C-alpha cells in the first residue's frame, strides 16, 4: 500500500499501525516566552509582528536593518510557502505565552525585553533550551485516552513536555536534547515515526529495526531523581510535587471556551471531517515550472483561509482578551481556542461548534514555581481524571500547556466533576481541620 507524498514541518506520530514516514523540518529551534499580563500591552506589537503574514518586503526590510536571520530573502522560522512551521500565542488569566522559532525570540522579543528597566525585564522569561515539536496523528483514539497514552510513556522516561491540543492535531514540545529519546520511547509503544524519503507504509517493528540512524542511543544525562516505574507512582509524584508548590486548581467564573478553526476557502476534507486543503506538489510550487522567471510561486496559508480571520485576530489581541490561544502549523489551518465572548469579532470567519450552548471550561494550574524541566504534570493530572471519571470514551478532555501554566479543558459538566477530584488531592488543610 503506497501513500501519497506529503511534506510535514515536523515529525509525526500516529496511533494507527502503519503510516508514511517523513522527517522534514525537525531542527529543534523553538523558544518558549513568558510575558506577565501586566506587560501584555508592552509586548502587543512584537506579538502582532510574529503573527501577521510575512512578505519579501518584510524580509528585505529586516536585511536592510542588519537582521540577517530575518532577512536574506527568506525569513527563518517560516516554511518555503511562507507558513509558520509552528507558532502558538496564548493569552490566559495567568499569563501570555508564546511558542515561536528561536530566531523570532532573538530578533523580535529580545529587543523589546532589553528596552525595559532591568527590574521589570526580569519578569519576562525566554526559555534557555530550544524545543522541538512533534505533531500527533491520532485517528481512532478518543481525546481522553489520547492525552494519557501519548504523555505517560514520556513521563515514565523522565522527559519533560509541553502539550497543546488544537482543533485538528495534538502537539508535544520537548527539549531538543530529548528528541531522540522521545522517538525511541514512542516507537517502543507502537507509534510510528514519519520520515521524508519513505512513501510506503511500514509497521512499527519495521520502522524500529530499520532506523537509518534516526533512533540512536540518547545522549540525555540521567535525571537526578529516577523516573517513576508505574503510572500509579507517576500520579502520586505529580500531586506531591504540585501540592508542595501550592498549586491549586481553579476555574475562572463565567469563562466559556470554544475550540474552532479559521474557515478555509477550499472544500476538501481533513482526517477529522472538517474542511482542509489538499494541494499537490505542483500547486505548492514544489514541482517543475513556475512563474516564467525560474522561480516557483509558493502558496501562503493566507491564500487558503478567510482573510477576515486576520483582522479579527488583531482586534481580539488588541482587546487584551480574557482567553485566546492561536496555533499555526504548516499542515493545518489556523486553530483557535477562545473565550466565547470573542465570537462576535470573528463573524463567519470560523468553522466548528460556534453555535448553540456547547462550550468548554478550563481548569487552570499555575505552575510558575515549577521548573521548565518538571516532568509528569500533564500525564499525572490527565491520567488521574481519566481513571477516576471512567471517561476513556469521553471525547472532550484536552490540555493546553503554556510557559508557566497548564489548563485541563473539559465540558462544563465534566469540569465540575474534575475539580471535585483534583481539589482534595491538592488541599494542604490537615485532616480534621475546619
XYZ file of C-alpha atoms in Angstrom:
434
model
C 0.000 0.000 0.000
C 1.509 3.317 -1.117
C 0.813 6.677 0.477
C 0.728 9.955 -1.407
C 3.827 12.081 -0.795
C 3.300 14.978 1.572
C 5.549 17.472 3.329
C 5.343 17.866 7.102
C 7.023 20.663 9.074
C 7.940 18.372 11.943
C 7.987 14.680 12.847
C 4.622 12.989 13.124
C 3.495 10.034 15.155
C 0.399 8.023 14.510
C -1.566 5.712 16.752
C -2.517 3.591 13.748
C -0.268 0.635 12.971
C 1.076 1.909 9.641
C 1.807 5.394 8.407
C 4.007 7.108 5.843
C 7.402 8.141 7.182
C 8.516 11.760 6.978
C 11.002 13.820 8.978
C 11.101 17.247 7.319
C 11.986 20.309 9.361
C 12.764 18.791 12.748
C 15.516 21.265 13.555
C 14.573 21.854 17.179
C 14.707 25.638 17.178
C 11.624 26.757 19.091
C 11.601 29.007 22.157
C 9.010 29.457 24.911
C 8.349 33.005 26.087
C 6.505 34.072 29.245
C 5.037 37.577 29.413
C 3.243 38.679 32.624
C -0.234 40.024 31.954
C 0.701 43.434 33.328
C 3.258 43.722 30.477
C 0.956 42.396 27.764
C 0.338 45.824 26.201
C 4.089 46.429 26.023
C 4.569 43.249 24.007
C 1.490 43.530 21.792
C 3.465 44.937 18.858
C 6.057 42.093 18.887
C 3.218 39.572 19.165
C 1.463 41.026 16.124
C 4.751 41.230 14.228
C 5.228 37.491 14.649
C 1.594 36.607 13.950
C 0.864 38.625 10.826
C 1.750 37.291 7.360
C 5.336 37.915 6.388
C 6.423 39.010 2.910
C 9.519 39.515 0.822
C 9.259 43.213 1.647
C 9.462 42.403 5.352
C 12.471 40.197 4.712
C 14.169 42.936 2.707
C 13.487 45.474 5.441
C 14.940 43.115 8.049
C 18.025 42.555 5.917
C 18.465 46.295 5.488
C 18.268 46.689 9.256
C 21.032 44.129 9.699
C 18.891 41.261 10.974
C 20.311 38.576 8.697
C 18.286 35.816 10.358
C 15.061 37.598 9.449
C 16.289 38.786 6.075
C 18.139 37.432 3.094
C 15.000 36.708 1.057
C 13.516 34.070 3.368
C 12.524 34.554 6.962
C 13.874 31.965 9.346
C 11.103 30.082 11.061
C 8.835 30.223 8.018
C 8.449 27.398 5.521
C 9.093 27.672 1.801
C 5.450 28.624 1.270
C 5.626 31.378 3.922
C 3.859 29.481 6.677
C 4.943 29.285 10.277
C 6.479 25.891 10.929
C 4.876 26.198 14.359
C 3.542 29.138 16.340
C 1.354 29.300 19.428
C 0.210 32.518 21.080
C -1.875 32.049 24.229
C -3.392 34.753 26.408
C -4.908 33.286 29.577
C -5.928 34.624 33.014
C -2.460 33.578 34.233
C -0.047 34.799 31.549
C 0.692 35.497 27.924
C 2.754 32.669 26.448
C 4.393 32.418 23.029
C 5.994 29.419 21.327
C 7.878 30.564 18.243
C 11.025 29.955 16.230
C 14.111 30.951 18.212
C 15.068 33.485 15.530
C 11.873 35.400 16.275
C 12.579 35.219 20.001
C 16.048 36.693 19.465
C 15.181 39.321 16.871
C 11.685 40.411 17.869
C 11.179 39.707 21.580
C 14.701 40.149 22.958
C 14.972 43.779 21.722
C 11.631 44.561 23.383
C 12.856 42.985 26.633
C 16.111 44.978 26.539
C 14.156 48.243 26.367
C 12.540 47.563 29.726
C 14.039 48.623 33.068
C 16.053 45.748 34.493
C 13.752 45.122 37.452
C 10.778 44.816 35.077
C 12.575 42.876 32.350
C 13.456 40.086 34.772
C 9.730 39.233 34.952
C 9.741 38.260 31.272
C 11.401 34.956 30.500
C 12.642 33.200 27.379
C 13.487 29.508 27.667
C 17.209 28.756 27.745
C 16.725 25.429 25.999
C 15.491 25.107 22.440
C 12.496 22.891 21.767
C 11.284 20.614 19.015
C 7.604 19.998 18.304
C 6.000 16.677 17.382
C 2.633 16.584 15.664
C 0.482 13.589 16.501
C -1.906 11.915 14.079
C -4.329 10.126 16.360
C -7.187 8.896 14.193
C -9.271 6.358 16.059
C -8.210 7.487 19.551
C -10.659 9.336 21.779
C -9.393 12.512 23.388
C -9.334 11.280 26.982
C -7.174 8.227 26.363
C -5.121 10.008 23.700
C -3.649 12.573 26.087
C -2.760 9.865 28.613
C -1.430 7.348 26.072
C 0.822 9.963 24.484
C 2.188 11.591 27.605
C 2.512 8.667 30.037
C 5.396 6.852 28.305
C 7.333 10.121 28.075
C 6.727 10.899 31.747
C 7.840 7.394 32.739
C 11.002 8.001 30.699
C 11.658 11.243 32.614
C 11.156 13.507 29.576
C 9.641 16.970 30.237
C 6.947 18.010 27.773
C 4.506 20.740 26.880
C 1.219 19.535 25.377
C -1.083 21.566 23.119
C -4.415 20.249 21.855
C -5.811 22.056 18.806
C -8.885 21.702 16.594
C -7.021 19.388 14.206
C -3.950 17.956 15.934
C -2.093 17.397 19.168
C 1.394 18.813 19.586
C 4.108 17.757 22.027
C 7.013 20.123 22.678
C 10.161 18.638 24.167
C 13.686 19.962 24.727
C 15.778 19.419 21.610
C 18.274 17.350 23.592
C 15.468 14.858 24.340
C 14.312 14.462 20.748
C 15.840 11.045 20.112
C 14.638 9.789 23.480
C 11.081 10.787 22.516
C 11.313 8.942 19.206
C 12.733 5.852 20.875
C 10.144 5.884 23.656
C 7.095 6.280 21.418
C 8.328 3.767 18.863
C 8.650 1.253 21.677
C 4.970 1.865 22.483
C 3.814 1.121 18.932
C 3.708 4.631 17.498
C 5.177 5.099 14.032
C 7.674 7.804 13.182
C 7.338 9.619 9.878
C 10.402 10.334 7.725
C 10.596 12.310 4.493
C 12.004 9.896 1.953
C 9.705 6.978 2.608
C 6.413 6.808 0.720
C 5.279 3.317 1.714
C 3.526 2.242 4.861
C 5.683 0.365 7.386
C 4.837 -1.446 10.555
C 6.199 -0.189 13.916
C 8.537 -3.178 14.098
C 9.998 -2.483 10.680
C 10.369 1.201 11.450
C 12.232 0.490 14.668
C 14.602 -2.063 13.191
C 15.433 -0.030 10.090
C 16.043 3.243 11.845
C 18.624 4.567 9.350
C 20.400 6.464 12.089
C 17.295 8.184 13.429
C 16.983 6.227 16.647
C 20.358 6.181 18.249
C 21.097 5.962 21.929
C 20.029 9.111 23.680
C 22.720 11.493 24.862
C 20.482 12.752 27.657
C 22.023 12.906 31.067
C 20.173 10.686 33.550
C 17.764 12.642 35.786
C 18.875 13.375 39.346
C 15.777 11.513 40.568
C 14.931 8.244 38.807
C 11.634 8.486 36.888
C 8.604 6.604 38.257
C 8.227 2.975 37.256
C 4.417 2.749 37.230
C 1.509 5.023 36.350
C 0.343 4.919 39.956
C 3.729 6.136 41.176
C 3.716 8.789 38.428
C 0.380 10.165 39.598
C 1.427 10.153 43.249
C 4.653 12.031 42.465
C 2.764 14.548 40.347
C 0.343 15.520 43.081
C 3.046 15.568 45.760
C 5.033 17.956 43.546
C 2.026 20.179 42.818
C 0.956 20.241 46.451
C 4.477 21.141 47.585
C 4.408 24.165 45.257
C 0.959 25.244 46.452
C -0.693 24.653 43.082
C -4.453 24.985 43.482
C -6.728 24.053 40.546
C -9.397 26.627 39.821
C -11.980 27.740 37.269
C -12.424 31.349 36.169
C -16.024 32.292 36.831
C -18.043 32.719 33.649
C -15.195 31.794 31.277
C -16.530 29.594 28.458
C -14.306 28.445 25.620
C -14.881 27.419 22.019
C -12.380 25.333 20.043
C -12.589 26.066 16.343
C -10.656 26.792 13.145
C -10.214 29.537 10.604
C -12.565 28.988 7.675
C -10.922 27.663 4.542
C -11.727 28.724 1.039
C -11.339 25.190 -0.291
C -13.853 22.409 0.235
C -11.539 19.483 0.800
C -11.835 17.435 3.971
C -9.243 16.546 6.555
C -8.971 13.429 8.701
C -11.447 14.776 11.275
C -14.058 15.581 8.652
C -13.573 19.343 8.551
C -12.599 21.470 5.582
C -8.929 21.228 4.815
C -6.761 21.977 1.729
C -5.202 19.184 -0.236
C -2.676 20.749 -2.585
C -0.469 18.835 -4.970
C 3.267 19.420 -5.025
C 2.818 21.388 -8.252
C 0.144 23.589 -6.656
C 2.505 24.229 -3.758
C 5.190 25.317 -6.213
C 7.322 22.278 -5.442
C 7.315 20.769 -8.900
C 8.853 21.995 -12.108
C 7.717 25.154 -13.823
C 6.662 28.318 -12.046
C 6.109 31.926 -12.828
C 8.155 32.019 -16.019
C 11.203 33.597 -14.383
C 12.534 30.350 -12.985
C 11.036 30.961 -9.539
C 8.187 28.751 -8.365
C 5.245 30.561 -6.857
C 4.746 29.322 -3.312
C 1.352 29.492 -1.676
C 0.862 31.054 1.731
C -1.725 29.719 4.179
C -3.454 33.096 3.952
C -4.421 32.019 0.417
C -6.422 29.164 1.914
C -8.329 30.880 4.734
C -10.855 33.658 5.023
C -8.717 36.801 5.228
C -11.221 38.300 7.688
C -9.614 35.997 10.204
C -6.538 38.245 10.314
C -8.364 41.439 11.158
C -10.451 39.543 13.683
C -7.360 38.125 15.382
C -5.770 41.562 15.565
C -8.953 43.029 17.042
C -9.149 40.247 19.609
C -5.497 40.595 20.635
C -5.731 44.386 20.894
C -8.726 43.988 23.219
C -6.497 42.114 25.714
C -8.693 39.016 25.701
C -9.525 37.041 28.786
C -8.591 33.867 26.917
C -7.323 33.352 23.370
C -4.979 30.644 22.084
C -3.912 30.639 18.435
C -1.918 27.811 16.874
C -0.410 27.960 13.398
C 1.174 24.818 11.997
C 2.210 24.143 8.435
C -0.028 21.138 7.853
C -3.175 22.582 9.487
C -5.347 25.657 9.036
C -5.187 28.150 11.930
C -6.668 26.653 15.106
C -8.240 28.726 17.876
C -9.342 28.155 21.451
C -11.085 31.321 22.538
C -13.412 32.962 25.011
C -16.944 32.554 23.677
C -17.449 36.277 24.247
C -14.997 36.938 21.387
C -17.031 35.107 18.744
C -18.787 38.299 17.672
C -15.440 39.706 16.478
C -14.924 36.831 14.042
C -18.259 36.692 12.248
C -18.310 33.874 9.691
C -14.531 33.529 9.501
C -14.600 30.482 11.829
C -15.742 26.894 11.469
C -16.553 24.497 14.267
C -19.026 24.308 17.162
C -19.579 28.061 17.413
C -23.387 27.913 17.590
C -25.634 26.860 20.433
C -24.808 26.262 24.074
C -21.850 23.943 23.569
C -18.736 25.233 25.271
C -15.693 24.081 27.205
C -14.402 25.052 30.648
C -10.671 25.238 31.514
C -9.313 24.170 34.893
C -6.163 26.209 35.458
C -2.956 25.121 37.170
C -0.483 27.923 37.899
C 2.926 26.269 37.543
C 5.083 29.365 37.956
C 7.054 27.813 40.821
C 7.904 24.661 38.887
C 10.965 24.472 36.616
C 10.548 24.096 32.839
C 12.084 20.638 33.122
C 9.416 19.357 35.539
C 8.034 16.048 34.300
C 4.775 14.149 34.561
C 2.380 17.067 35.122
C 0.206 16.555 32.024
C 0.178 12.778 32.299
C -0.317 12.724 36.065
C -3.243 15.142 36.096
C -4.963 13.869 32.941
C -4.361 10.251 33.917
C -5.931 10.735 37.339
C -9.001 12.356 35.791
C -9.423 9.674 33.148
C -9.039 6.975 35.785
C -11.378 8.417 38.384
C -14.018 9.701 35.970
C -14.023 6.483 33.953
C -14.028 8.619 30.828
C -11.894 6.644 28.417
C -14.622 7.084 25.830
C -15.087 10.783 26.539
C -14.089 12.910 23.533
C -13.867 16.199 25.381
C -10.717 16.157 27.524
C -7.876 18.236 26.115
C -4.891 20.095 27.516
C -3.106 23.374 26.893
C 0.416 23.904 28.186
C 1.696 27.460 28.337
C 5.096 28.682 29.514
C 4.212 28.707 33.213
C 0.773 27.156 33.469
C -1.467 24.348 32.316
C -5.161 24.034 31.614
C -7.273 20.884 31.539
C -10.165 21.616 29.181
C -13.471 19.797 29.603
C -17.195 20.198 29.112
C -18.962 22.218 31.790
C -20.370 19.127 33.486
C -17.080 17.244 33.487
C -15.117 20.266 34.732
C -17.220 20.280 37.906
C -16.521 16.603 38.455
C -12.833 17.106 37.693
C -12.493 19.862 40.300
C -14.088 17.570 42.869
C -11.325 15.061 42.122
C -8.368 17.443 41.967
C -9.040 19.757 44.898
C -8.806 17.148 47.687
C -5.551 15.864 46.194
C -4.013 19.343 46.379
C -5.626 20.585 49.588
C -2.979 21.304 52.249
C -5.539 21.617 55.047
C -4.729 18.960 57.697
C -7.278 16.193 58.032
C -9.924 17.100 60.616
C -9.313 20.874 60.370
C -12.224 23.229 59.838
